C-alpha cells in the first residue's frame, strides 16, 4: 500500500480536525449517529462538503420552497443540473446561473474563468449546446486598492474562457459599490439549446452499470472549494488560494463536443458534471436520484499528480470532468469517442443494489456511507431572522434640485454607476458562432435559434440599493426589471434562474434579508407567470463581520417568436417622436440621482405595481409585433432623462425634449425611478394611436420629445452635444482601468 494513502486512512479524528472541516459539534454527532462509528478521514471530508452551505443549502432550503417552479412552459425545474423551458417546435432552452464569488476574490482570473466553465458544464450535461453566456459582476469602490486588479482579472478570466470555448458572452451587468470591497460577486449564467426529446438527466437508474469518468485528469486543485464558499472571509483569506480551481477552456471545448457526440448515441443512462465537491457530489447525487448504491475504485481515476489519497481525489474540484453511467456494453463506443477527442476515459466503478457509496483505494475501503443519509441528512436550519424595516417614502420636493437638469445628466452619465461598460464587453467575443442578433449594451441580448426565425432573449438584473432598503420590494423590482428588459426587445418572458448572494445567515438581520427577498421573488414570479427553474444560493459573503449588500441576481430567458419583429434602444429617424408609457410619481428614494447628485441614499425604493407591469408589457409586445415599433427602452436606473440619453447615444441622434409643467418638481420627472415605464419611438402620425392604446388600458402616456439633430435639448437650458455626452459616458472606465 502507498505510504501516504495508509497514513491518510489512519488519521485521528479530533475536535480540531472536525472544526477545520466546517462541521459544528452537533453536526458531527449527527454524522456519528448515521455511521454508528467514527468516520475515516475520507468520510469526514465527504460529509463536510456535502453538508456545507454551498452543497446542502441548509440555511435556505426551507424558504426556497416558496418559489413557484412550474408552468406549462417548464420542462425541468430546480433539482437538476439546470432548468429547462419549452421553446416550441421541438426546441428547449436549458439555463442556470451560479456564483464563483469567493474564488474570484482570491484569484480573480481563475475564479471567474472556472465559474464560466462550471456553468457551461451544468448546461451541456443536460444535452444542450451552450449558445450564450452572461454575467452579473459586483466590485468595490473604484478607489479601493484592490478594485482595479479584481476588475481586470475577472473580465480577463470571463473573456479568456468563453472566447476560447467559442460561446458568445452576450450580456450582463457590472456595478461598483463600497459594500463589495472585500467580497466581490461573480455570477455566471449560461443558456443552451437542446431538442426536447434529447434531454439528459442525472439519475443513475439500474444495477451493475458502469460508472465512467471522462475529461481531464484529477489534481489537487480546488480541494475544499465548497467548504471555502460556505465560510466568511477574514484577514487570512489569501491563504485559501490553493482551493481555487484552475481551468482549461480548450479541454472544455473538447469535452462539449465529445459529450454531445456520445449523447447522439443510445449509450448514456445518467450524466453529471463534477462541480462543487467533485467526485463526492456527482457520485452521491447520481446514486441517490436513481435509488441505487455506487462502488468506486479510485485506483482507476486518471490522476495528474503523484501519490494522491482517496481524500484528495474525492474532494478535488479539478475542472473539465464529467461522470456518466452507461448502458452495459456501451463502454467501447464511449471510450472511442473520448479518445478521439483526446480526453481521458476510465471505468471507475459500478452501480449496486446496496444503497451505499463505497470508495476503495489501493485495496482499502476508504468510505462506506449510506447514500440516502448522505444526500438527505444534512442539517436544515430555520435560523432566527428579523425583518428589515423599510425606510419612509421621501417626497420628491425634499430632494435637492440641480442647477440644470442636463448638467446633472452629464455628471451621472460619467459616474462609475452609470458609465458605459463597453470596455468590459468588447473584451468578450459576443458574435462567435454567428447567431447573436442583439449584442451587449441594450436591454436584453437575443440569440437566434439556428434554422428558424425565432430567437432567445436573455438578461441579468438586480438593484442592490433597493434590496438593502427593502428586501421584499427590492427583489420584486429585480424580477420585474428583468421581465421588462425581455419585453422591451419583443420577447415573451418564460422563466428565471437566480443567484441569491447574501452575507452570514447566522446573523438574524442577514437571514431576514434573505427571507424577505425570497418572499418578494415568489410574489413577483407568481404575478408575472415567470417561474424559477434553477438557481444558486451564495451565503457567507462577508469579511470580518461586514456583509455585502443583499444581491438576489435575476437571470431571465424569453422567446422571440419572430426575429423580424424585435426592437432595440437605438433611435432610428429624424422627426420621429418619443412616447413615454407608464405612471409618473417622481420617485427619488434610493435613486441614482439622489446618490450621485444629492450625495445621499435614503428613503423607500420605488414600489412595483404588477397589474400595471402586465398591462404595459402586453402593450409593448403588441406595438412591436402589430405596429412595427422598432425602438423601445425601459426606464430604470437614473430615470427618464438617462433613458433618453442612452437611446440618443445608441442611435447617434439628438432629441428635442418637451418641457414639464405638471405638479411635480421637474428634476423628479427627469430623474425619478418610477417603475413600469417604457419609451417608444414612433413616427409622429402614430403617436396618438399609441397613446390611445395605452389609455384603453388605463395607462398614462404622453409625448416627451422629437428626434433630430446632434444634441439633447431641454427648454430653458443650454443644449448638450451628443459628442460631449458620449465622451463623458465612454471614457471613465477605460481611463480608470489604465490607471489614469
Coordinates of N, CA and C in Angstrom, one line a residue, residues 545-730:
X545 N -17.2 40.2 9.7 CA -18.5 40.6 10.2 C -19.2 41.7 9.4
X546 N -18.6 42.0 8.3 CA -19.3 43.0 7.4 C -19.8 42.3 6.1
X547 N -21.1 42.3 6.0 CA -21.7 41.5 4.8 C -21.8 42.4 3.6
X548 N -22.0 41.8 2.5 CA -22.2 42.6 1.2 C -23.7 43.1 1.2
X549 N -24.0 44.1 0.4 CA -25.4 44.4 0.2 C -26.1 43.2 -0.4
X550 N -27.3 43.0 0.1 CA -28.1 41.8 -0.4 C -28.3 41.9 -1.9
X551 N -27.9 40.8 -2.6 CA -27.9 40.9 -4.1 C -28.5 39.7 -4.7
X552 N -29.9 39.6 -4.8 CA -30.5 38.5 -5.4 C -30.6 38.7 -7.0
X553 N -29.5 38.3 -7.6 CA -29.4 38.5 -9.1 C -30.5 37.6 -9.8
X554 N -31.1 38.2 -10.8 CA -32.1 37.5 -11.6 C -31.7 37.4 -13.0
X555 N -31.6 36.1 -13.5 CA -31.3 35.9 -14.9 C -32.6 35.4 -15.6
X556 N -33.0 36.1 -16.7 CA -34.3 35.7 -17.3 C -34.1 35.3 -18.8
X557 N -35.0 34.4 -19.2 CA -34.9 33.9 -20.6 C -36.3 34.1 -21.2
X558 N -36.4 34.6 -22.4 CA -37.7 34.8 -23.1 C -37.6 34.3 -24.6
X559 N -38.8 34.1 -25.1 CA -38.9 33.6 -26.5 C -39.2 34.8 -27.4
X560 N -38.5 35.0 -28.5 CA -38.8 35.9 -29.5 C -39.5 35.1 -30.7
X561 N -40.8 35.2 -30.9 CA -41.5 34.4 -31.9 C -41.1 34.7 -33.3
X562 N -40.6 35.9 -33.6 CA -40.3 36.3 -35.0 C -39.2 37.3 -34.9
X563 N -38.0 37.0 -35.4 CA -36.9 37.9 -35.3 C -37.0 39.1 -36.3
X564 N -38.0 39.1 -37.1 CA -38.2 40.2 -38.0 C -39.0 41.3 -37.2
X565 N -39.5 40.9 -36.0 CA -40.3 41.9 -35.2 C -39.7 42.0 -33.8
X566 N -38.6 42.7 -33.8 CA -37.9 43.0 -32.5 C -37.6 44.4 -32.4
X567 N -37.2 44.9 -31.2 CA -36.8 46.3 -31.0 C -35.5 46.3 -30.3
X568 N -34.8 47.5 -30.4 CA -33.7 47.8 -29.6 C -33.8 49.2 -29.1
X569 N -32.8 49.8 -28.4 CA -32.9 51.1 -27.8 C -32.4 52.2 -28.7
X570 N -31.8 51.9 -29.9 CA -31.2 53.0 -30.7 C -32.3 53.8 -31.4
X571 N -32.2 55.1 -31.3 CA -33.1 56.0 -32.1 C -32.9 55.8 -33.6
X572 N -34.0 55.9 -34.4 CA -33.9 55.5 -35.8 C -34.0 56.6 -36.8
X573 N -34.8 57.6 -36.5 CA -35.0 58.6 -37.6 C -35.4 60.0 -37.1
X574 N -34.9 61.0 -37.8 CA -35.3 62.4 -37.6 C -36.8 62.5 -37.7
X575 N -37.3 63.4 -36.8 CA -38.7 63.8 -36.8 C -39.7 62.7 -36.2
X576 N -39.1 61.5 -35.9 CA -40.0 60.6 -35.0 C -40.2 61.3 -33.7
X577 N -41.2 60.8 -32.9 CA -41.4 61.3 -31.6 C -41.2 60.2 -30.6
X578 N -40.9 60.6 -29.3 CA -40.8 59.7 -28.2 C -42.0 59.7 -27.4
X579 N -42.6 58.5 -27.1 CA -43.8 58.4 -26.3 C -43.4 57.7 -25.0
X580 N -43.7 58.3 -23.8 CA -43.5 57.6 -22.6 C -44.8 56.9 -22.1
X581 N -44.7 55.7 -21.8 CA -45.8 54.9 -21.3 C -45.6 54.5 -19.9
X582 N -46.5 54.8 -19.0 CA -46.4 54.4 -17.6 C -46.6 55.6 -16.6
X583 N -46.8 55.3 -15.4 CA -47.1 56.3 -14.4 C -45.9 57.0 -13.9
X584 N -46.1 58.3 -13.6 CA -45.0 59.2 -13.2 C -45.4 59.8 -11.8
X585 N -44.6 59.4 -10.8 CA -44.8 60.0 -9.5 C -43.5 60.7 -9.0
X586 N -42.5 60.6 -9.8 CA -41.2 61.3 -9.5 C -40.5 60.7 -8.3
X587 N -40.5 59.4 -8.2 CA -39.9 58.7 -7.0 C -38.4 58.8 -7.0
X588 N -37.9 59.5 -6.0 CA -36.4 59.7 -6.0 C -35.8 59.0 -4.8
X589 N -36.5 58.2 -4.0 CA -35.9 57.5 -2.9 C -35.1 56.3 -3.5
X590 N -33.8 56.2 -2.9 CA -32.9 55.2 -3.4 C -32.5 55.3 -4.8
X591 N -32.7 56.5 -5.4 CA -32.4 56.7 -6.8 C -30.9 57.1 -7.0
X592 N -30.4 56.8 -8.3 CA -29.1 57.2 -8.6 C -28.9 58.7 -8.6
X593 N -29.9 59.5 -8.9 CA -29.9 60.9 -8.8 C -29.6 61.3 -7.4
X594 N -30.3 60.7 -6.5 CA -30.1 61.1 -5.1 C -28.7 60.7 -4.6
X595 N -28.2 59.6 -5.0 CA -26.9 59.1 -4.6 C -25.8 60.0 -5.2
X596 N -25.9 60.3 -6.5 CA -24.8 60.9 -7.2 C -24.8 62.5 -7.1
X597 N -26.0 63.0 -7.2 CA -26.2 64.5 -7.2 C -26.4 65.0 -5.8
X598 N -27.3 64.4 -5.1 CA -27.6 64.9 -3.7 C -26.7 64.4 -2.7
X599 N -25.9 63.3 -3.0 CA -24.9 62.8 -2.1 C -25.5 62.0 -1.0
X600 N -26.7 61.5 -1.2 CA -27.4 60.7 -0.1 C -28.0 59.4 -0.8
X601 N -28.4 58.5 0.1 CA -29.1 57.3 -0.4 C -30.1 57.0 0.7
X602 N -31.3 57.6 0.5 CA -32.3 57.5 1.6 C -33.7 57.1 1.0
X603 N -34.6 56.8 2.0 CA -36.0 56.6 1.6 C -36.3 55.2 1.1
X604 N -37.5 54.9 0.8 CA -38.0 53.7 0.3 C -37.7 53.5 -1.2
X605 N -37.4 52.3 -1.7 CA -37.3 52.2 -3.1 C -38.6 52.3 -3.8
X606 N -38.6 52.5 -5.1 CA -39.9 52.7 -5.8 C -40.8 51.4 -5.7
X607 N -42.1 51.6 -5.5 CA -43.0 50.4 -5.5 C -43.2 49.8 -6.8
X608 N -43.6 48.6 -6.8 CA -44.0 47.8 -8.0 C -45.5 47.6 -8.1
X609 N -46.1 47.8 -9.2 CA -47.5 47.5 -9.4 C -47.6 46.4 -10.5
X610 N -47.9 45.2 -10.1 CA -47.9 44.1 -11.0 C -48.9 44.3 -12.1
X611 N -50.1 44.8 -11.7 CA -51.2 44.9 -12.7 C -50.7 45.9 -13.8
X612 N -50.1 47.0 -13.5 CA -49.6 47.9 -14.5 C -48.5 47.3 -15.3
X613 N -47.6 46.6 -14.6 CA -46.5 46.0 -15.3 C -47.0 45.0 -16.4
X614 N -48.0 44.2 -16.1 CA -48.5 43.2 -17.0 C -49.2 43.9 -18.2
X615 N -50.0 45.0 -17.9 CA -50.6 45.7 -19.0 C -49.6 46.4 -19.9
X616 N -48.6 47.0 -19.3 CA -47.6 47.7 -20.1 C -46.8 46.8 -20.9
X617 N -46.5 45.6 -20.4 CA -45.7 44.6 -21.1 C -46.4 44.1 -22.3
X618 N -47.7 43.8 -22.1 CA -48.5 43.3 -23.2 C -48.6 44.4 -24.3
X619 N -48.8 45.6 -23.9 CA -48.9 46.7 -24.9 C -47.6 46.8 -25.7
X620 N -46.5 46.8 -25.0 CA -45.2 46.9 -25.7 C -45.0 45.8 -26.7
X621 N -45.3 44.6 -26.3 CA -45.1 43.5 -27.2 C -46.0 43.6 -28.4
X622 N -47.2 44.1 -28.2 CA -48.2 44.3 -29.3 C -47.7 45.4 -30.2
X623 N -47.2 46.5 -29.7 CA -46.7 47.6 -30.5 C -45.5 47.1 -31.4
X624 N -44.7 46.3 -30.9 CA -43.6 45.8 -31.7 C -44.1 44.8 -32.8
X625 N -45.0 44.0 -32.4 CA -45.5 42.9 -33.4 C -46.5 43.4 -34.3
X626 N -47.4 44.3 -33.9 CA -48.5 44.8 -34.7 C -48.3 46.1 -35.4
X627 N -47.6 47.0 -34.7 CA -47.4 48.3 -35.3 C -46.0 48.6 -35.9
X628 N -45.2 47.5 -35.7 CA -43.8 47.7 -36.3 C -42.9 48.6 -35.5
X629 N -43.2 48.9 -34.2 CA -42.3 49.7 -33.4 C -40.9 49.0 -33.3
X630 N -39.9 49.8 -33.6 CA -38.5 49.2 -33.6 C -37.6 49.7 -32.5
X631 N -38.0 50.8 -31.8 CA -37.2 51.3 -30.8 C -38.0 51.4 -29.5
X632 N -37.5 50.7 -28.5 CA -38.1 50.6 -27.1 C -37.0 50.6 -26.1
X633 N -37.2 51.3 -25.0 CA -36.2 51.2 -23.9 C -37.0 51.4 -22.6
X634 N -36.8 50.5 -21.7 CA -37.4 50.6 -20.4 C -36.7 51.7 -19.5
X635 N -37.4 52.3 -18.7 CA -36.9 53.4 -17.8 C -36.5 52.8 -16.5
X636 N -35.2 52.8 -16.1 CA -34.8 52.2 -14.9 C -33.8 53.1 -14.2
X637 N -32.5 52.6 -14.0 CA -31.5 53.4 -13.2 C -31.3 54.8 -13.8
X638 N -31.5 55.8 -13.0 CA -31.2 57.1 -13.5 C -32.5 57.9 -13.9
X639 N -33.5 57.1 -14.3 CA -34.8 57.7 -14.6 C -34.9 58.1 -16.1
X640 N -35.9 58.9 -16.4 CA -36.3 59.2 -17.8 C -35.2 59.9 -18.6
X641 N -34.5 60.9 -18.1 CA -33.5 61.6 -18.9 C -32.3 60.7 -19.2
X642 N -31.9 59.9 -18.3 CA -30.9 58.9 -18.6 C -31.3 57.9 -19.7
X643 N -32.5 57.5 -19.6 CA -33.0 56.5 -20.6 C -33.0 57.2 -22.0
X644 N -33.5 58.4 -22.1 CA -33.4 59.1 -23.4 C -32.0 59.3 -23.9
X645 N -31.1 59.7 -23.0 CA -29.7 59.8 -23.3 C -29.1 58.5 -23.9
X646 N -29.4 57.4 -23.3 CA -28.9 56.1 -23.7 C -29.5 55.8 -25.1
X647 N -30.7 56.1 -25.4 CA -31.3 55.9 -26.7 C -30.6 56.8 -27.7
X648 N -30.4 58.1 -27.4 CA -29.8 59.0 -28.3 C -28.3 58.6 -28.6
X649 N -27.6 58.2 -27.6 CA -26.2 57.7 -27.9 C -26.2 56.5 -28.7
X650 N -27.1 55.5 -28.5 CA -27.1 54.3 -29.3 C -27.5 54.6 -30.7
X651 N -28.3 55.5 -31.0 CA -28.7 55.8 -32.4 C -28.0 57.0 -33.0
X652 N -27.2 57.7 -32.2 CA -26.4 58.9 -32.6 C -27.4 59.9 -33.2
X653 N -28.5 60.1 -32.5 CA -29.5 61.1 -32.9 C -29.9 61.9 -31.7
X654 N -30.0 63.2 -31.8 CA -30.4 64.1 -30.7 C -31.9 64.0 -30.5
X655 N -32.3 64.7 -29.4 CA -33.7 64.7 -29.0 C -34.0 66.1 -28.5
X656 N -35.1 66.7 -29.0 CA -35.7 68.0 -28.5 C -36.8 67.6 -27.5
X657 N -36.5 67.7 -26.2 CA -37.4 67.3 -25.2 C -38.4 68.4 -24.9
X658 N -39.6 68.0 -24.6 CA -40.7 68.9 -24.2 C -40.5 69.3 -22.8
X659 N -40.8 70.5 -22.4 CA -40.8 70.9 -21.0 C -41.8 70.2 -20.2
X660 N -41.6 70.3 -18.9 CA -42.6 69.7 -18.0 C -43.2 70.8 -17.1
X661 N -44.5 70.9 -17.1 CA -45.1 71.9 -16.3 C -46.2 71.4 -15.4
X662 N -46.0 70.1 -14.9 CA -47.0 69.5 -14.0 C -46.8 69.8 -12.6
X663 N -47.4 69.1 -11.7 CA -47.4 69.4 -10.3 C -46.1 69.0 -9.6
X664 N -45.3 68.1 -10.2 CA -44.1 67.6 -9.5 C -42.9 68.4 -9.9
X665 N -41.8 68.4 -9.0 CA -40.6 69.1 -9.4 C -40.0 68.5 -10.7
X666 N -39.5 69.4 -11.5 CA -39.0 68.9 -12.9 C -37.9 67.8 -12.7
X667 N -37.0 68.0 -11.7 CA -35.9 67.0 -11.6 C -36.5 65.7 -11.2
X668 N -37.6 65.6 -10.5 CA -38.2 64.4 -10.1 C -38.8 63.7 -11.3
X669 N -39.3 64.4 -12.3 CA -39.8 63.8 -13.5 C -38.6 63.3 -14.3
X670 N -37.6 64.1 -14.4 CA -36.4 63.7 -15.3 C -35.6 62.5 -14.7
X671 N -35.5 62.5 -13.4 CA -34.6 61.5 -12.7 C -35.3 60.5 -11.8
X672 N -36.6 60.6 -11.6 CA -37.3 59.7 -10.8 C -37.3 58.3 -11.3
X673 N -37.2 57.3 -10.5 CA -37.1 55.9 -11.0 C -38.4 55.1 -10.8
X674 N -39.5 55.8 -11.1 CA -40.8 55.1 -11.1 C -40.7 53.8 -12.0
X675 N -41.4 52.8 -11.6 CA -41.3 51.5 -12.3 C -42.4 51.4 -13.3
X676 N -42.3 50.3 -14.2 CA -43.3 50.0 -15.1 C -43.4 50.9 -16.3
X677 N -42.3 51.6 -16.7 CA -42.3 52.6 -17.8 C -41.4 52.2 -18.9
X678 N -41.9 52.6 -20.1 CA -41.1 52.4 -21.4 C -41.2 53.6 -22.2
X679 N -40.1 53.9 -23.0 CA -40.1 54.9 -24.0 C -40.1 54.2 -25.4
X680 N -41.1 54.6 -26.2 CA -41.1 54.1 -27.6 C -40.9 55.2 -28.6
X681 N -40.2 54.9 -29.7 CA -40.0 55.9 -30.8 C -41.0 55.5 -31.9
X682 N -41.8 56.4 -32.4 CA -42.7 56.2 -33.5 C -42.8 57.4 -34.4
X683 N -43.2 57.2 -35.6 CA -43.5 58.3 -36.5 C -44.5 59.2 -35.8
X684 N -44.5 60.5 -36.1 CA -45.4 61.4 -35.4 C -46.9 61.1 -35.7
X685 N -47.2 60.6 -36.8 CA -48.6 60.3 -37.1 C -49.1 59.0 -36.4
X686 N -48.2 58.3 -35.7 CA -48.6 57.1 -35.0 C -48.7 57.4 -33.5
X687 N -48.2 58.6 -33.1 CA -48.1 58.8 -31.6 C -49.5 58.8 -30.9
X688 N -50.5 59.4 -31.5 CA -51.8 59.4 -30.9 C -52.4 58.0 -30.8
X689 N -52.1 57.2 -31.8 CA -52.6 55.8 -31.7 C -52.0 55.0 -30.5
X690 N -50.7 55.2 -30.3 CA -50.0 54.6 -29.2 C -50.6 55.1 -27.9
X691 N -50.8 56.4 -27.8 CA -51.3 57.0 -26.6 C -52.7 56.5 -26.3
X692 N -53.5 56.4 -27.3 CA -54.9 55.9 -27.1 C -54.9 54.4 -26.7
X693 N -54.0 53.6 -27.3 CA -54.0 52.2 -26.9 C -53.6 52.1 -25.4
X694 N -52.7 52.9 -25.0 CA -52.3 52.9 -23.6 C -53.5 53.4 -22.7
X695 N -54.2 54.4 -23.1 CA -55.3 54.9 -22.3 C -56.4 53.9 -22.2
X696 N -56.6 53.1 -23.2 CA -57.6 52.0 -23.1 C -57.3 51.0 -22.1
X697 N -56.0 50.9 -21.7 CA -55.5 50.0 -20.6 C -55.4 50.7 -19.3
X698 N -55.9 52.0 -19.3 CA -55.7 52.8 -18.1 C -54.3 53.1 -17.7
X699 N -53.4 53.2 -18.8 CA -52.0 53.5 -18.6 C -51.8 54.9 -19.1
X700 N -51.2 55.8 -18.3 CA -50.8 57.1 -18.8 C -49.8 57.0 -19.9
X701 N -49.8 57.9 -20.8 CA -48.9 58.0 -21.9 C -48.8 59.4 -22.4
X702 N -47.7 59.9 -22.8 CA -47.5 61.3 -23.3 C -46.3 61.4 -24.2
X703 N -46.3 62.3 -25.2 CA -45.2 62.6 -26.0 C -44.2 63.4 -25.2
X704 N -42.9 63.0 -25.2 CA -41.9 63.7 -24.4 C -40.8 64.4 -25.2
X705 N -40.8 64.1 -26.5 CA -39.8 64.8 -27.3 C -39.8 64.4 -28.8
X706 N -39.0 65.1 -29.6 CA -38.9 64.8 -31.0 C -37.5 64.5 -31.3
X707 N -37.2 63.5 -32.2 CA -35.9 63.1 -32.6 C -35.3 64.0 -33.6
X708 N -34.0 64.3 -33.5 CA -33.4 65.1 -34.5 C -32.2 65.9 -34.0
X709 N -31.3 66.2 -34.9 CA -30.1 66.9 -34.6 C -29.0 66.1 -33.9
X710 N -28.1 66.8 -33.3 CA -27.0 66.1 -32.6 C -26.8 66.6 -31.2
X711 N -28.0 67.0 -30.6 CA -27.9 67.5 -29.2 C -29.1 67.0 -28.4
X712 N -29.0 67.0 -27.1 CA -30.1 66.9 -26.2 C -30.5 68.3 -25.8
X713 N -31.8 68.6 -26.0 CA -32.3 70.0 -25.7 C -33.4 70.0 -24.7
X714 N -33.4 70.8 -23.7 CA -34.4 71.0 -22.8 C -34.8 72.5 -22.7
X715 N -36.0 72.9 -22.7 CA -36.4 74.3 -22.7 C -35.7 75.0 -21.5
X716 N -35.1 76.2 -21.8 CA -34.5 77.0 -20.7 C -33.1 76.5 -20.3
X717 N -32.6 75.5 -21.0 CA -31.2 75.1 -20.6 C -30.3 75.1 -21.9
X718 N -29.0 75.2 -21.7 CA -28.1 75.1 -22.8 C -28.1 73.7 -23.3
X719 N -28.1 73.5 -24.6 CA -28.2 72.2 -25.1 C -26.9 71.4 -24.8
X720 N -27.0 70.1 -24.9 CA -25.9 69.2 -24.6 C -25.5 68.4 -25.8
X721 N -24.3 68.6 -26.4 CA -23.9 67.9 -27.6 C -23.7 66.4 -27.3
X722 N -24.2 65.6 -28.2 CA -24.1 64.2 -28.1 C -22.6 63.8 -28.0
X723 N -21.8 64.4 -28.8 CA -20.4 64.1 -28.8 C -19.7 64.3 -27.5
X724 N -20.1 65.4 -26.8 CA -19.6 65.6 -25.4 C -20.1 64.6 -24.5
X725 N -21.4 64.3 -24.6 CA -22.0 63.3 -23.7 C -21.4 61.9 -23.9
X726 N -21.1 61.6 -25.2 CA -20.5 60.3 -25.5 C -19.1 60.2 -24.8
X727 N -18.4 61.2 -25.0 CA -17.0 61.2 -24.4 C -17.1 61.0 -22.9
X728 N -18.0 61.7 -22.2 CA -18.1 61.6 -20.8 C -18.5 60.2 -20.4
X729 N -19.5 59.7 -21.2 CA -20.1 58.3 -20.9 C -19.1 57.2 -21.1
X730 N -18.3 57.3 -22.2 CA -17.5 56.2 -22.6 C -16.1 56.2 -22.0

